[in-house]
Every structure is written in C-alpha cells, then in structure tokens.
Amino acid sequence: TGTASIVGPLGFDANFGQGGTYIKGDAGFVYLSAFDNGAFQSQWRRVDILTGASSVIDLFNGGSDQVAWTSAKGEILGVSENALEGFAYYPNPTNGALSLKSVNNIDSVAIFNLLGQSVLSSKIGATTTDLDISGLTTGTYIMKVTVEGQTGTYKVLKN
C-alpha cells in the first residue's frame, strides 16, 4: 500500500507497468518498468519526481507480475469534496448488510459497479436504512447517496 503522487506528464503512452515501480538510490528519481504503447516495447525508465520527465534506460523482454499504475495525458480532474455532512455508512467492507445513517432524510441510494452500471437503486425517505447487497458479487462498488438534494459518492467493498 502506498500514497499516490502526481508528478506531471511522463512523455510516453503507457497504460500499465510491468514488474512494478521502485525508488532507486539517487535522489529525485523513480525507476519504473513500463510497456510503451506508442513504441510497442517494454522499457526501463528513469522518471524525475518533480517534473515527470522520463527517459528510456533499457529495453527488455519477458513477462512478470503486474503492479498497477497509470500515466495519463491532459488535465487532472477531480472534486474537492464528495461526501455528505452528517452521513455515515457501515460496515465497510461488508458481507451483505450495509447500514446507512444521516442527520437528514436520505432521498435515494444507487450502487454502481466499476463499469458504471447500476446494480442497485432505492428510494429511501428516512434517516436510517439497511441495504441488502448480499446478492452482489465480491468486489468494489461506488455508492451514490442523495440527501435533501445533495449528492455524495462512496466506495463500498463487498466481501
């Protein structure tokens, strides 16, 4: 487990890492292995952690375990706040029952899989409720909760 750091564009088209990422001895740089989609080859790269500029050190062949990471061009998108004040849900992770509690009436709840498909939705109209998600497969879901017209999104882990 680690903490993500955004350093800027890496200067090549990669969507997954091969063999992982790790910090080597010299300060200010991270070394990573990646498959460059543009060049269609596996590369060993040196990345400046302040600017994101990268350079190819070596080319290599062969398979290895995967450690997920991503490199994306363009603006960094996000929201500064996606939580509702006075709202709580538990337990997380859950085996099936997910309890919701709010200081104000919960209007509705929708749960989506990571493909963005709605897998459960319900009108609530109360400050507390229990959702039965036992029918969902094990995995990660996104829960969208609306309380008095305000919406919050939350990650739900189903065991």
Tab-separated table of C-alpha atoms in Angstrom:
chain	number	residue	atom	x	y	z
A	1	THR	CA	0.000	0.000	0.000
A	2	GLY	CA	1.292	3.454	-0.837
A	3	THR	CA	0.345	7.046	-1.369
A	4	ALA	CA	-0.163	8.349	-4.898
A	5	SER	CA	1.804	11.373	-6.057
A	6	ILE	CA	1.051	13.293	-9.230
A	7	VAL	CA	4.272	14.459	-10.843
A	8	GLY	CA	3.187	15.510	-14.346
A	9	PRO	CA	3.219	14.021	-17.852
A	10	LEU	CA	5.697	11.169	-18.314
A	11	GLY	CA	6.108	11.850	-22.031
A	12	PHE	CA	5.129	8.423	-23.326
A	13	ASP	CA	1.969	6.394	-23.893
A	14	ALA	CA	1.761	3.761	-21.152
A	15	ASN	CA	-1.279	2.238	-19.506
A	16	PHE	CA	0.250	-0.402	-17.248
A	17	GLY	CA	3.506	-1.270	-15.532
A	18	GLN	CA	5.466	-4.486	-15.868
A	19	GLY	CA	7.223	-5.633	-12.753
A	20	GLY	CA	6.445	-2.570	-10.708
A	21	THR	CA	7.868	0.731	-9.701
A	22	TYR	CA	10.512	1.410	-7.105
A	23	ILE	CA	12.792	4.172	-5.901
A	24	LYS	CA	16.472	3.691	-6.622
A	25	GLY	CA	19.430	5.213	-4.767
A	26	ASP	CA	19.785	8.616	-6.439
A	27	ALA	CA	17.582	11.370	-5.015
A	28	GLY	CA	14.757	12.858	-7.038
A	29	PHE	CA	14.168	9.939	-9.400
A	30	VAL	CA	11.928	6.868	-9.591
A	31	TYR	CA	12.747	3.928	-11.814
A	32	LEU	CA	9.903	2.039	-13.429
A	33	SER	CA	9.295	-0.647	-15.972
A	34	ALA	CA	6.555	0.025	-18.481
A	35	PHE	CA	5.127	-1.081	-21.768
A	36	ASP	CA	5.220	1.903	-24.134
A	37	ASN	CA	2.118	1.600	-26.335
A	38	GLY	CA	3.498	4.113	-28.854
A	39	ALA	CA	6.782	2.253	-29.407
A	40	PHE	CA	5.148	-1.127	-28.639
A	41	GLN	CA	8.027	-2.281	-26.454
A	42	SER	CA	8.843	-2.905	-22.809
A	43	GLN	CA	11.112	-0.252	-21.354
A	44	TRP	CA	13.047	0.541	-18.205
A	45	ARG	CA	12.592	4.275	-17.484
A	46	ARG	CA	14.023	6.913	-15.153
A	47	VAL	CA	11.408	9.470	-14.014
A	48	ASP	CA	12.114	12.869	-12.441
A	49	ILE	CA	9.690	13.031	-9.481
A	50	LEU	CA	9.455	16.831	-9.649
A	51	THR	CA	8.744	17.305	-13.369
A	52	GLY	CA	7.546	13.877	-14.512
A	53	ALA	CA	10.076	13.907	-17.380
A	54	SER	CA	11.210	10.384	-18.206
A	55	SER	CA	13.918	8.786	-20.296
A	56	VAL	CA	14.460	5.239	-21.563
A	57	ILE	CA	17.349	3.452	-19.870
A	58	ASP	CA	16.958	-0.023	-21.349
A	59	LEU	CA	14.630	-2.285	-23.345
A	60	PHE	CA	13.701	-5.742	-22.086
A	61	ASN	CA	11.626	-8.790	-22.973
A	62	GLY	CA	9.822	-11.340	-20.866
A	63	GLY	CA	6.805	-11.439	-18.601
A	64	SER	CA	6.464	-10.647	-14.942
A	65	ASP	CA	3.890	-9.974	-12.257
A	66	GLN	CA	1.810	-6.834	-12.688
A	67	VAL	CA	1.723	-3.872	-10.328
A	68	ALA	CA	-0.941	-1.382	-11.373
A	69	TRP	CA	-0.165	2.264	-12.155
A	70	THR	CA	-1.197	4.651	-14.896
A	71	SER	CA	0.117	7.533	-16.940
A	72	ALA	CA	-2.436	9.893	-18.467
A	73	LYS	CA	-2.155	12.991	-20.603
A	74	GLY	CA	-4.360	16.026	-20.009
A	75	GLU	CA	-5.796	17.929	-17.111
A	76	ILE	CA	-6.133	16.369	-13.682
A	77	LEU	CA	-9.812	16.041	-12.895
A	78	GLY	CA	-11.461	15.582	-9.535
A	79	VAL	CA	-13.747	17.027	-6.960
A	80	SER	CA	-12.695	18.817	-3.826
A	81	GLU	CA	-15.490	17.276	-1.749
A	82	ASN	CA	-17.731	14.308	-2.487
A	83	ALA	CA	-19.007	13.475	0.986
A	84	LEU	CA	-22.259	14.488	2.656
A	85	GLU	CA	-22.103	16.189	6.032
A	86	GLY	CA	-23.792	14.107	8.733
A	87	PHE	CA	-23.907	10.906	6.647
A	88	ALA	CA	-22.320	7.587	7.644
A	89	TYR	CA	-22.381	4.008	6.336
A	90	TYR	CA	-21.078	0.789	7.872
A	91	PRO	CA	-19.656	-1.826	7.949
A	92	ASN	CA	-17.246	-1.414	5.084
A	93	PRO	CA	-16.204	-3.920	3.887
A	94	THR	CA	-19.462	-5.830	4.295
A	95	ASN	CA	-20.685	-9.359	3.683
A	96	GLY	CA	-24.195	-8.251	2.779
A	97	ALA	CA	-25.932	-5.732	5.039
A	98	LEU	CA	-24.921	-2.086	4.656
A	99	SER	CA	-26.348	0.348	7.213
A	100	LEU	CA	-26.888	3.986	6.208
A	101	LYS	CA	-27.441	6.807	8.693
A	102	SER	CA	-27.925	10.536	8.152
A	103	VAL	CA	-28.959	13.539	10.236
A	104	ASN	CA	-31.325	14.456	7.355
A	105	ASN	CA	-33.622	12.268	5.246
A	106	ILE	CA	-31.851	10.092	2.705
A	107	ASP	CA	-33.680	10.626	-0.598
A	108	SER	CA	-32.140	7.796	-2.610
A	109	VAL	CA	-29.229	5.398	-2.926
A	110	ALA	CA	-27.744	3.869	-6.064
A	111	ILE	CA	-24.874	1.400	-6.263
A	112	PHE	CA	-22.754	1.062	-9.400
A	113	ASN	CA	-20.144	-1.471	-10.431
A	114	LEU	CA	-16.779	-0.209	-11.687
A	115	LEU	CA	-18.074	-0.297	-15.265
A	116	GLY	CA	-20.591	2.389	-14.276
A	117	GLN	CA	-23.580	0.044	-14.477
A	118	SER	CA	-26.303	0.484	-11.866
A	119	VAL	CA	-26.621	-2.728	-9.843
A	120	LEU	CA	-28.993	-1.481	-7.124
A	121	SER	CA	-31.123	1.607	-6.580
A	122	SER	CA	-33.639	2.519	-3.928
A	123	LYS	CA	-35.780	5.456	-2.790
A	124	ILE	CA	-35.366	5.787	0.984
A	125	GLY	CA	-37.190	8.759	2.580
A	126	ALA	CA	-35.772	8.145	6.083
A	127	THR	CA	-32.699	8.983	8.155
A	128	THR	CA	-31.639	5.337	8.538
A	129	THR	CA	-31.899	2.224	6.422
A	130	ASP	CA	-30.220	-1.113	5.836
A	131	LEU	CA	-29.361	-2.134	2.279
A	132	ASP	CA	-29.131	-5.816	1.404
A	133	ILE	CA	-26.231	-6.158	-1.031
A	134	SER	CA	-25.697	-9.878	-0.382
A	135	GLY	CA	-26.718	-10.606	-3.984
A	136	LEU	CA	-23.795	-8.602	-5.383
A	137	THR	CA	-20.589	-10.392	-6.321
A	138	THR	CA	-17.449	-9.797	-4.289
A	139	GLY	CA	-15.744	-6.591	-5.366
A	140	THR	CA	-15.592	-2.815	-5.240
A	141	TYR	CA	-18.641	-0.644	-5.890
A	142	ILE	CA	-19.461	3.056	-5.955
A	143	MET	CA	-22.457	4.176	-3.891
A	144	LYS	CA	-24.228	7.418	-4.817
A	145	VAL	CA	-26.300	8.813	-1.948
A	146	THR	CA	-28.675	11.787	-2.214
A	147	VAL	CA	-29.675	13.591	0.989
A	148	GLU	CA	-32.034	16.571	0.646
A	149	GLY	CA	-30.911	17.166	-2.947
A	150	GLN	CA	-27.165	16.951	-2.185
A	151	THR	CA	-25.184	14.019	-3.586
A	152	GLY	CA	-22.181	12.176	-2.171
A	153	THR	CA	-20.235	9.240	-3.589
A	154	TYR	CA	-18.616	6.497	-1.541
A	155	LYS	CA	-16.573	3.351	-2.148
A	156	VAL	CA	-18.196	0.127	-0.902
A	157	LEU	CA	-16.275	-3.134	-0.577
A	158	LYS	CA	-18.372	-6.315	-0.786
A	159	ASN	CA	-16.770	-9.496	0.629
